[in-house]
mmCIF file of C-alpha atoms in Angstrom:
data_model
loop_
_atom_site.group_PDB
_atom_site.id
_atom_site.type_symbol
_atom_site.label_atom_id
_atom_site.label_comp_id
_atom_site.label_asym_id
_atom_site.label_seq_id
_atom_site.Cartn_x
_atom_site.Cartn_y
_atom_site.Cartn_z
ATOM 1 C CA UNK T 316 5.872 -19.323 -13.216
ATOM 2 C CA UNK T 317 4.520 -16.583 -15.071
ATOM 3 C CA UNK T 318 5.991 -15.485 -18.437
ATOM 4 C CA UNK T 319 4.767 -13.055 -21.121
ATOM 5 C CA UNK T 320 6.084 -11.492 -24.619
ATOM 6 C CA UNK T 321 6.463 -7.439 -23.716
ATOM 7 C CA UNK T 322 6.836 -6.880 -28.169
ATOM 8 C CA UNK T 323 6.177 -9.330 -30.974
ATOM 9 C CA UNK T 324 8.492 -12.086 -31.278
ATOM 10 C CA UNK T 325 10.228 -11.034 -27.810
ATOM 11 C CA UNK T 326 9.511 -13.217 -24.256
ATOM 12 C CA UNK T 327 10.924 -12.227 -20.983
ATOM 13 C CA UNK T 328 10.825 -13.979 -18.022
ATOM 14 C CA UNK T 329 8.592 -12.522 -15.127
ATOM 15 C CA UNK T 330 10.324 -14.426 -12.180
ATOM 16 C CA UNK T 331 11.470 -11.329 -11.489
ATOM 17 C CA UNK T 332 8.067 -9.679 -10.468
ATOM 18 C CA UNK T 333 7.827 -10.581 -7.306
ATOM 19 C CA UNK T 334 4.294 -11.990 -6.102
ATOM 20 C CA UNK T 335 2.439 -9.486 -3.858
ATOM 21 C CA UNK T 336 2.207 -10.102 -0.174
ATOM 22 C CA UNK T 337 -1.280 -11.081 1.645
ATOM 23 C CA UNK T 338 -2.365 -11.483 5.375
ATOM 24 C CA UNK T 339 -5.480 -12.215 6.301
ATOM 25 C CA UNK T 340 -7.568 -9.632 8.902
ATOM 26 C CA UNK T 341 -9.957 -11.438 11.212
ATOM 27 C CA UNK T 342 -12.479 -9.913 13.643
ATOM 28 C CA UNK T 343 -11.968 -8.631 16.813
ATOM 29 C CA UNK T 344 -13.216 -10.599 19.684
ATOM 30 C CA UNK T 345 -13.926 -7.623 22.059
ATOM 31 C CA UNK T 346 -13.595 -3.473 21.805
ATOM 32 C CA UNK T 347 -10.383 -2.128 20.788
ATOM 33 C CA UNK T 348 -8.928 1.035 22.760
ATOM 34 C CA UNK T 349 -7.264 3.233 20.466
ATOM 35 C CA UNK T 350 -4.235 4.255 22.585
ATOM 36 C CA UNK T 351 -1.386 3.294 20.274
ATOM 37 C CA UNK T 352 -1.040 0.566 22.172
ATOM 38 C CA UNK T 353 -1.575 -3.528 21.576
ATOM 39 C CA UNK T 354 -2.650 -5.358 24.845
ATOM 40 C CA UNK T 355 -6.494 -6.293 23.984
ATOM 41 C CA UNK T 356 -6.822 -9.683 23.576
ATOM 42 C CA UNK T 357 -7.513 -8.890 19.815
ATOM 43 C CA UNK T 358 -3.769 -7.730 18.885
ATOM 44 C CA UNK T 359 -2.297 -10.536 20.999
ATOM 45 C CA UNK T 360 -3.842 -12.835 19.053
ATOM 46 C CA UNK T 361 -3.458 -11.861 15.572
ATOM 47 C CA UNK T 362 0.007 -12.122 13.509
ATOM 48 C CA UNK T 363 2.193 -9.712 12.060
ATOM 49 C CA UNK T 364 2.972 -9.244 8.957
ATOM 50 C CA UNK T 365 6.417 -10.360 7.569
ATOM 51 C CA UNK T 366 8.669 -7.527 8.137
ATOM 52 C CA UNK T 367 8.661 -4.836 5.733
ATOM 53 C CA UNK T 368 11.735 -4.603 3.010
ATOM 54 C CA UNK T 369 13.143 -2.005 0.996
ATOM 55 C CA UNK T 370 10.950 -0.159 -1.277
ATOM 56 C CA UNK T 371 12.439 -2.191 -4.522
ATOM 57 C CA UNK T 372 12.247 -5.650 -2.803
ATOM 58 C CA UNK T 373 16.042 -6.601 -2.494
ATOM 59 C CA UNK T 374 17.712 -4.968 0.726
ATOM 60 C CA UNK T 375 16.877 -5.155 4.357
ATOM 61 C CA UNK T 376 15.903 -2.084 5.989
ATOM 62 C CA UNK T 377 18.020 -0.678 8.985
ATOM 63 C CA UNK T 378 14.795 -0.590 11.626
ATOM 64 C CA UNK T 379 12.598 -3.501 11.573
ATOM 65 C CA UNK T 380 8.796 -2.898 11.203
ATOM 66 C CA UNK T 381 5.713 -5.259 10.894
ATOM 67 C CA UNK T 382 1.865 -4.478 10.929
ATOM 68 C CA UNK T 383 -1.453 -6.341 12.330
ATOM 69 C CA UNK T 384 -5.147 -5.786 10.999
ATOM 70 C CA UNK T 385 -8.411 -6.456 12.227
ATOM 71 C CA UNK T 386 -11.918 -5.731 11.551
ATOM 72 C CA UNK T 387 -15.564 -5.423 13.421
ATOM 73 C CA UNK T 388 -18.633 -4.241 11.695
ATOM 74 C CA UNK T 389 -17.600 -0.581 12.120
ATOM 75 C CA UNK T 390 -13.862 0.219 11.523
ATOM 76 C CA UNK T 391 -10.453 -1.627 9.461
ATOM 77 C CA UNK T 392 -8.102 -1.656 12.655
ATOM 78 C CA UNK T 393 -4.269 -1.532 11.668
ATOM 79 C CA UNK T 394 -1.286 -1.750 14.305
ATOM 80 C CA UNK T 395 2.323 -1.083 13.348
ATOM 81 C CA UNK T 396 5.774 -1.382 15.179
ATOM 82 C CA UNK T 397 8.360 0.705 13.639
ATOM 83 C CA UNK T 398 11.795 0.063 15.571
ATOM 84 C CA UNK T 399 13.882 3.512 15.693
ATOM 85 C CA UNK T 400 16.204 4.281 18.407
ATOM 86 C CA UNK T 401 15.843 8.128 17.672
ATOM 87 C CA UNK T 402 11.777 8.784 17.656
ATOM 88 C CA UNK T 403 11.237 12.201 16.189
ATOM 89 C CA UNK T 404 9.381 14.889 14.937
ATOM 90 C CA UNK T 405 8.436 18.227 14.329
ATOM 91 C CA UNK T 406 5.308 18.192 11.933
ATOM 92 C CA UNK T 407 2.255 19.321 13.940
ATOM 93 C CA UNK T 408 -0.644 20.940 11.184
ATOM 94 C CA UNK T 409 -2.984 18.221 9.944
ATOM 95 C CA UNK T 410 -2.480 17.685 6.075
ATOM 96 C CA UNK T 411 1.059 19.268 6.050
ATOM 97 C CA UNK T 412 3.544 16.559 4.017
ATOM 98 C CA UNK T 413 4.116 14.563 6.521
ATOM 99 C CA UNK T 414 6.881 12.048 4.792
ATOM 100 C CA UNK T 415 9.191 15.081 5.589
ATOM 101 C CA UNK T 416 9.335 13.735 9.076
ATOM 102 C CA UNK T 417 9.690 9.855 9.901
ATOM 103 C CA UNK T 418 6.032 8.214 8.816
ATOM 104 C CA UNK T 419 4.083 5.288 8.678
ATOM 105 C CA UNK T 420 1.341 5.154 5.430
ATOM 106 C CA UNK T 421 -1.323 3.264 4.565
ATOM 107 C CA UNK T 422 -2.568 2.714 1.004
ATOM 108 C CA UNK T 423 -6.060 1.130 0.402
ATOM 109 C CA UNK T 424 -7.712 0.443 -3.264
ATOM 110 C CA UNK T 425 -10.943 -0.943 -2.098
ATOM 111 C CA UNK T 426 -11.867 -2.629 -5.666
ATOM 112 C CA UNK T 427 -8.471 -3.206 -7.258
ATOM 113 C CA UNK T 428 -9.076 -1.142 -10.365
ATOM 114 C CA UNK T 429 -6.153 1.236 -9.356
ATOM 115 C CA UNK T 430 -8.266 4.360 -9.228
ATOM 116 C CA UNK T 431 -10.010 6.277 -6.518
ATOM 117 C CA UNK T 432 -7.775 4.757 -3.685
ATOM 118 C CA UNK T 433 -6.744 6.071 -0.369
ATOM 119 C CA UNK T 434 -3.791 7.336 1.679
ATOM 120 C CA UNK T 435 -3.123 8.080 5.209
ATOM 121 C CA UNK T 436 0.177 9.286 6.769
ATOM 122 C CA UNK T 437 1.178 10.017 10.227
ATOM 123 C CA UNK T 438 4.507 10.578 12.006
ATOM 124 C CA UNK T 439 5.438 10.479 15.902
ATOM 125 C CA UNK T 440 3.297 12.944 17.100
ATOM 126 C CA UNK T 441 0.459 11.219 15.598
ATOM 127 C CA UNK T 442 -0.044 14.155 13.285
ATOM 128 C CA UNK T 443 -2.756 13.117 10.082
ATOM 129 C CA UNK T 444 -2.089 13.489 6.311
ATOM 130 C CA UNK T 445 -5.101 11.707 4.637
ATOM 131 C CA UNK T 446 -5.953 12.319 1.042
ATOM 132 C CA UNK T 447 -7.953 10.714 -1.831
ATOM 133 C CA UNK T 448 -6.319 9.842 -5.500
ATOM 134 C CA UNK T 449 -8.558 9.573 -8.388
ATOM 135 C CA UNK T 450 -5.744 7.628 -10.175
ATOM 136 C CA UNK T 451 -2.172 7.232 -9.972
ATOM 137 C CA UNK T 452 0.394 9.982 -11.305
ATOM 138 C CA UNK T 453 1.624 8.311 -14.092
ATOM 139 C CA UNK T 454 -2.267 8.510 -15.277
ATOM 140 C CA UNK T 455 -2.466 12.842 -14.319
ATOM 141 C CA UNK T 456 -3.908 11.774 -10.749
ATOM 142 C CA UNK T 457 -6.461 14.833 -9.449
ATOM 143 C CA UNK T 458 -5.210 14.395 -5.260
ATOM 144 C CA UNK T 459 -8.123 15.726 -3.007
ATOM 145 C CA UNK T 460 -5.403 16.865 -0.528
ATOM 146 C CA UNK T 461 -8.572 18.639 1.487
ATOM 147 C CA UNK T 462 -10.553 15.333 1.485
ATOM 148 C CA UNK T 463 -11.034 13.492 5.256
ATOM 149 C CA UNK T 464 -10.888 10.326 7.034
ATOM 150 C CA UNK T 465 -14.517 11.467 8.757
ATOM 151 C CA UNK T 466 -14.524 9.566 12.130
ATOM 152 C CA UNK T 467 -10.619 8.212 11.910
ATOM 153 C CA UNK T 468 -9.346 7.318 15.446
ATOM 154 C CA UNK T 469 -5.217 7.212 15.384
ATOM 155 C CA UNK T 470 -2.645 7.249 18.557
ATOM 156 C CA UNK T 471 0.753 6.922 18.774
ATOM 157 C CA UNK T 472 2.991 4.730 21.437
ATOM 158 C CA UNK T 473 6.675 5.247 22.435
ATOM 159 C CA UNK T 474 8.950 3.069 23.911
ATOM 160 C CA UNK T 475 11.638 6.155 24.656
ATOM 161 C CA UNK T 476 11.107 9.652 24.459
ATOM 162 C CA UNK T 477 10.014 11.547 21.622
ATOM 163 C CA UNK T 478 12.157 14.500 20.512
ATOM 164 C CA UNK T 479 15.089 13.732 22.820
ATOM 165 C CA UNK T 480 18.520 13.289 21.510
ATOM 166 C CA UNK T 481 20.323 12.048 24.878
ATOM 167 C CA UNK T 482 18.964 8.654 24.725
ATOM 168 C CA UNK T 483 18.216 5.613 22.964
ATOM 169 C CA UNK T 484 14.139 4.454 21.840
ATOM 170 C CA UNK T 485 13.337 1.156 21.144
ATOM 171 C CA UNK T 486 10.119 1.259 19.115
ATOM 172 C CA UNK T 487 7.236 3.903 17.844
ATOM 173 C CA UNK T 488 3.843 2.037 17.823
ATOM 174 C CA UNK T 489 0.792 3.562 15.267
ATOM 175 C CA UNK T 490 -2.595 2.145 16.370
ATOM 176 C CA UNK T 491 -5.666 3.131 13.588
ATOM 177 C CA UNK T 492 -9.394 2.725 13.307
ATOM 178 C CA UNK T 493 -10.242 3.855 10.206
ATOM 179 C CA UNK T 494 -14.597 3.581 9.307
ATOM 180 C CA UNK T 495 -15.705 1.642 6.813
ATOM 181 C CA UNK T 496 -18.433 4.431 6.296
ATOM 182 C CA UNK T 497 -15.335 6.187 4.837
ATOM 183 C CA UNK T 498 -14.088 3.269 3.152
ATOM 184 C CA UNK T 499 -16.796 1.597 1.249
ATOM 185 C CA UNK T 500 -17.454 5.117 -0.676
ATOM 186 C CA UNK T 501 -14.602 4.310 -3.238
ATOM 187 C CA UNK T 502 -15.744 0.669 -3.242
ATOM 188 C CA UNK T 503 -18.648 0.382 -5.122
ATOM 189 C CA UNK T 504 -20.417 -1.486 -2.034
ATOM 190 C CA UNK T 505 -22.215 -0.311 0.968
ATOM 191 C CA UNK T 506 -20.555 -3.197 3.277
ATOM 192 C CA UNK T 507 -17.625 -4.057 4.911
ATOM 193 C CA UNK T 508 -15.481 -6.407 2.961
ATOM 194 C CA UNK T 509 -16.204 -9.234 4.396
ATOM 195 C CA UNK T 510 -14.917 -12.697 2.874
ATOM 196 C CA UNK T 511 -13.203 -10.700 0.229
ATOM 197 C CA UNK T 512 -9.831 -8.727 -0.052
ATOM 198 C CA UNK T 513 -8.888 -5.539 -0.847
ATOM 199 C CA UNK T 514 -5.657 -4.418 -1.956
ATOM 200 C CA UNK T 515 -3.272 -2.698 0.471
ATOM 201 C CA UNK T 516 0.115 -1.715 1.694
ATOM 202 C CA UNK T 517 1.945 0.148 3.795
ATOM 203 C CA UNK T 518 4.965 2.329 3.808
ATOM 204 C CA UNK T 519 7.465 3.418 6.266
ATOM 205 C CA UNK T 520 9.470 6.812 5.439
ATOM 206 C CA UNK T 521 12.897 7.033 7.064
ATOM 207 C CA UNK T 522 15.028 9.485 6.925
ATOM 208 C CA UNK T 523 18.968 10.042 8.338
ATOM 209 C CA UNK T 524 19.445 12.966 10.659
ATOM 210 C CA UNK T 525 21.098 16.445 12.016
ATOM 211 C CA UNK T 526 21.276 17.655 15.655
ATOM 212 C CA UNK T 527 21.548 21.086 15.933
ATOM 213 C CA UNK T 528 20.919 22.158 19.622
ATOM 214 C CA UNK T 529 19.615 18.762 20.295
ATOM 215 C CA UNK T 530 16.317 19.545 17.757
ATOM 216 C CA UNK T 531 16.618 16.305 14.469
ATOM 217 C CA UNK T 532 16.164 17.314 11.324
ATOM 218 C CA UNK T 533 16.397 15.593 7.996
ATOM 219 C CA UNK T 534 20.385 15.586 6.820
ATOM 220 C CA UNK T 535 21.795 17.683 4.565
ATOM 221 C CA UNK T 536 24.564 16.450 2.237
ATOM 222 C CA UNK T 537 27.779 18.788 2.018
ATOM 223 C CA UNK T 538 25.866 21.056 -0.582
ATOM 224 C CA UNK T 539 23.265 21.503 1.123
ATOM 225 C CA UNK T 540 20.783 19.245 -0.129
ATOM 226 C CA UNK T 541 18.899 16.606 1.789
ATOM 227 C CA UNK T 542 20.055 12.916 1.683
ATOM 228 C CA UNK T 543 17.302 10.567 0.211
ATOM 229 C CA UNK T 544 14.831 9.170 2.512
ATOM 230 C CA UNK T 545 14.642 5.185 2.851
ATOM 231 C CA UNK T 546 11.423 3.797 1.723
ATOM 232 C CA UNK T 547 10.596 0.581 3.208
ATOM 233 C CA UNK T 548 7.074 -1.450 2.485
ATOM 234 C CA UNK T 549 5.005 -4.333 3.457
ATOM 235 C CA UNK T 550 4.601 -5.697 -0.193
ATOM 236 C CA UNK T 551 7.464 -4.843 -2.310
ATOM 237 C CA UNK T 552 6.796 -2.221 -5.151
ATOM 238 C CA UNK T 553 10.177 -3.326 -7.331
ATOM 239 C CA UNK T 554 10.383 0.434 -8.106
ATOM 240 C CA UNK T 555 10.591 3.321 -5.852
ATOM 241 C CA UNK T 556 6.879 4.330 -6.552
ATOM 242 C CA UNK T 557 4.233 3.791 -3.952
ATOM 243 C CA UNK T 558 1.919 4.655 -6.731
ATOM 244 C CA UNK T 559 1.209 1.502 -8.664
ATOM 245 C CA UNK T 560 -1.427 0.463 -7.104
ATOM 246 C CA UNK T 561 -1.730 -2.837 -8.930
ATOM 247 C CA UNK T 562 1.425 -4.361 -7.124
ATOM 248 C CA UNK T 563 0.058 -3.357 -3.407
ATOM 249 C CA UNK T 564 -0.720 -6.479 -1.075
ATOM 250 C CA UNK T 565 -3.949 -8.730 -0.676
ATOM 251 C CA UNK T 566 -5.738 -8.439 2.783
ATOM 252 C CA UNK T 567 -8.345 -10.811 3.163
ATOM 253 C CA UNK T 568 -11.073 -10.155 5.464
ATOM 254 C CA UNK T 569 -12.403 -13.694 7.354
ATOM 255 C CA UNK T 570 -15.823 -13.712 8.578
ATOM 256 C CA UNK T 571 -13.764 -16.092 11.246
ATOM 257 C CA UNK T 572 -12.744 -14.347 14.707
ATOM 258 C CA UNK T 573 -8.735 -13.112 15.643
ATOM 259 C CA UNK T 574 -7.377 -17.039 16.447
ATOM 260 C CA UNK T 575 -8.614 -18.959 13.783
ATOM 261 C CA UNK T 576 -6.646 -20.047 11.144
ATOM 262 C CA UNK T 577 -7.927 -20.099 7.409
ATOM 263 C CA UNK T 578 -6.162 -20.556 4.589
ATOM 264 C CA UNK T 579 -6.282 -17.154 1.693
ATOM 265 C CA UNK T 580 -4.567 -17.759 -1.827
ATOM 266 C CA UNK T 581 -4.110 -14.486 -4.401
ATOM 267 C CA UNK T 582 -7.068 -15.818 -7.137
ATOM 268 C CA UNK T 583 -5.755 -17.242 -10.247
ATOM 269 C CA UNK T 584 -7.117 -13.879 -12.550
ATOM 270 C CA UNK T 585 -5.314 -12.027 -10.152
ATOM 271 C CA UNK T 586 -1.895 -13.737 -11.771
ATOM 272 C CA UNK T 587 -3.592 -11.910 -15.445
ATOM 273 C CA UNK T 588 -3.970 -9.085 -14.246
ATOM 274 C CA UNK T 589 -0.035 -8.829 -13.184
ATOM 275 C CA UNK T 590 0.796 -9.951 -16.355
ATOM 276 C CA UNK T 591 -1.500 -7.376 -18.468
ATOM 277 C CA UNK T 592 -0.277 -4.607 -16.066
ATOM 278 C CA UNK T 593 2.976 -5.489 -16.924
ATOM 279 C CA UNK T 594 2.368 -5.105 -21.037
ATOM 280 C CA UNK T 595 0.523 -1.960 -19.859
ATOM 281 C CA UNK T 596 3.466 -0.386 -18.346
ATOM 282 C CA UNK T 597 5.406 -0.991 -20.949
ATOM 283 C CA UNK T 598 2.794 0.677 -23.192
ATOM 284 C CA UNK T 599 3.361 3.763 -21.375
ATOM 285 C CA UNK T 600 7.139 3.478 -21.257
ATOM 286 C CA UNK T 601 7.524 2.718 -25.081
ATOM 287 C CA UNK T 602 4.074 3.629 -27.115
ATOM 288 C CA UNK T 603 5.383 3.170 -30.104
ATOM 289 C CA UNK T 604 6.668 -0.500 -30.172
ATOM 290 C CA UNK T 605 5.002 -3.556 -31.090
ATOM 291 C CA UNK T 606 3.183 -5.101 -28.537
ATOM 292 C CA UNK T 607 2.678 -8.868 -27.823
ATOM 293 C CA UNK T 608 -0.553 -10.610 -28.726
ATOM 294 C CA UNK T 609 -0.301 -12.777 -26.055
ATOM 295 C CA UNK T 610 0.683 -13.448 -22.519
ATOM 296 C CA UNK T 611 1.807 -17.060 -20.514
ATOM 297 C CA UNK T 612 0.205 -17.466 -16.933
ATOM 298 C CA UNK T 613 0.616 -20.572 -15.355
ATOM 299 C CA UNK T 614 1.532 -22.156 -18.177
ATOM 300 C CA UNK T 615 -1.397 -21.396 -19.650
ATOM 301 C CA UNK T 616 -0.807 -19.095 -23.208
ATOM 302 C CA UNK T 617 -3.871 -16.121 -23.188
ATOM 303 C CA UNK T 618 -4.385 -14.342 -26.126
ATOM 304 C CA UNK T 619 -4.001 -10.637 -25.859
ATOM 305 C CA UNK T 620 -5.890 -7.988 -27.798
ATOM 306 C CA UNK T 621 -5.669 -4.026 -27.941
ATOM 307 C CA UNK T 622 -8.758 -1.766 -29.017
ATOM 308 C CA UNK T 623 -8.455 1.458 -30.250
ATOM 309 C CA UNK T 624 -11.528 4.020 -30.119
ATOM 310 C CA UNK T 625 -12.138 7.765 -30.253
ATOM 311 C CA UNK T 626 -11.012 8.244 -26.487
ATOM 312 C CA UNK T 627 -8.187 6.114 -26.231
ATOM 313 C CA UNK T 628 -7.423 2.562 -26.317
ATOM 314 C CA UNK T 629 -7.894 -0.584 -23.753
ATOM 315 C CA UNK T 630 -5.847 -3.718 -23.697
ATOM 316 C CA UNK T 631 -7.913 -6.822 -22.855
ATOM 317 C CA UNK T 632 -7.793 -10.649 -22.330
ATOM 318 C CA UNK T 633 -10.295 -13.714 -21.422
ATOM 319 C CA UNK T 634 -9.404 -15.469 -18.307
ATOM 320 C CA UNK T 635 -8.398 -19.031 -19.028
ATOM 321 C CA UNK T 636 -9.247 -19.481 -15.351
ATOM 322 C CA UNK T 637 -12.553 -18.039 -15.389
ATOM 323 C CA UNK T 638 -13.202 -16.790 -18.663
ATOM 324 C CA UNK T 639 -13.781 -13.712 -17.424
ATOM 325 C CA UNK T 640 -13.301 -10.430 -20.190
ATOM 326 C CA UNK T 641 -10.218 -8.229 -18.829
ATOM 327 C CA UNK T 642 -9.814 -4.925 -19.461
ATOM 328 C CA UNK T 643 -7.385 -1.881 -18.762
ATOM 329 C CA UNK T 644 -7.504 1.239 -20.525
ATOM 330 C CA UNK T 645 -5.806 3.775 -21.379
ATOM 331 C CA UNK T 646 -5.759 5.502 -18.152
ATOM 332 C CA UNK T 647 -4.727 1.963 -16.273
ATOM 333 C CA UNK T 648 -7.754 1.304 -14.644
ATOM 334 C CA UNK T 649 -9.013 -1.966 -14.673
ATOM 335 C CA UNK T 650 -12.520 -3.479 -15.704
ATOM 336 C CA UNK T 651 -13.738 -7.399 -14.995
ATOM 337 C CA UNK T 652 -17.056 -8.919 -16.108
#
């Protein structure tokens, strides 16, 4: 259980916050194919994820989906099954929004400090929106919308027809192979990830639909307006904000090949840093009002502290687990000794 005080003299109960999903990515034991497709021996060895759930982690989306990873020395492979019985789209110019259209995303913050992270969208006819965040909105993000995925390979699958109203699909399959040349720049290493995790999710954009003339498009309420779009995830975000990054999953990448069977658990600081991000959002939403000086993880009661300098200010703990200095600071990225 993990419990902290959000103001002085107040304690709330963080049962609520959900713990993040994790998976562990093996290697490949032969080439992969990129053809949108998942019959290497690879894929049909490695598990899916549990199926992805509404954006704010209580309802069950309408269309199943699940993803697979794996890894080699060269590229972080992801495969994803997104059931739809209407596969559309109309999208075609790389870079264009592409959540307009049905999508499947991928998030990736190589060293978990919430800034300089990743994201990569493509719809049905594997059309590519990749771009690089220096930090997340709520902190005034600067979004390299020009910046490339140099090398990315991506293909798209069908089970059905794309584009055609008079029948019924069964599935849309997105098959990546994304470099770690790319990767690693945000990282702060030079090497694949290997025996460590880096934090990750996924996002599937879904939208209800027209026909006019047999062409979809995204529905329109009676004034005019379009309907929402569903949001559904891998790791549950518990707000409808794919943007807080410290809440994506934990992929784990085994030096072991696709078939073994290792065990991964989220590290203990990792359990801190939810809690402090959790104070820290709450800095944000009310900067005025007391905060705590401390926080309960585990059972375990860590004084918290809060430093003000000429820039701004940082919020910061030692690990009772590792005893570790933690830091975020006013911007929400994260430091560790």
């Amino acid at each position: 259980m993990l419990t902290l005080g959000l103001f002085a003299g107040a304690s709330i109960d963080l049962n609520a916050q959900r713990v993040p999903e994790s998976y562990v990515a093996y290697r490949t034991v032969g080439p992969i194919e990129i053809d949108g497709k998942d019959d290497e021996a690879s894929w049909q060895q490695a598990s899916y994820t549990d199926p992805f759930i509404d954006i704010e982690g209580a309802k069950t989306p309408k269309y199943k989906t699940q993803a697979k990873m794996l890894w080699d020395d060269d590229y972080f492979y992801v495969l994803a099954k997104l059931e739809e019985p209407h596969v559309w789209g109309n999208l075609k110019q790389r870079d264009t929004v592409i959540f307009y259209n049905n999508d499947f995303e991928v998030f990736i913050d190589p060293n978990g400090d919430t800034h300089n992270y990743y994201e990569l969208e493509l719809n049905a006819l594997n059309t590519v929106w990749d771009l690089f965040l220096t930090k997340p909105y709520r902190n005034g993000a600067t979004v390299l919308d020009s910046w490339d995925v140099q090398g990315l390979k991506s293909a798209i699958s069908i089970k059905g027809t794309l584009n055609n109203s008079t029948d019924t699909d069964d599935f849309w399959m997105v098959e990546l192979a994304i470099p770690w040349a790319v990767l690693v720049e945000a990282s702060g290493v030079t090497d694949p990830p290997e025996n460590r995790f880096w934090r990750i999710n996924f996002s599937r954009v879904n939208w209800d639909f027209d026909l006019n003339n047999g062409r979809y498009s995204r529905k329109k309420d009676a004034n005019g307006m379009y309907l929402p779009e569903y949001n559904w995830v891998w790791s549950p975000q518990q707000v409808i904000n794919m943007h807080e990054p410290e809440r994506w999953g934990y992929v784990f990448f085994a030096s072991q090949q696709v078939g073994a069977d290792i065990g991964f658990a989220i590290p203990k600081d990792e359990h801190v840093k939810w809690a402090m991000y959790e104070v820290y959002r709450n800095i944000l939403a009310k900067p005025n009002a007391p905060m705590t000086d401390a926080i309960t993880v585990m059972d375990k009661n860590v004084p918290l502290y809060r430093d003000e300098h000429e820039t701004g200010w940082n919020i910061w703990v030692t690990s009772p687990f590792s005893g570790k200095k933690m830091v975020i600071d006013h911007e929400g990225k994260y430091y560790g000794e």
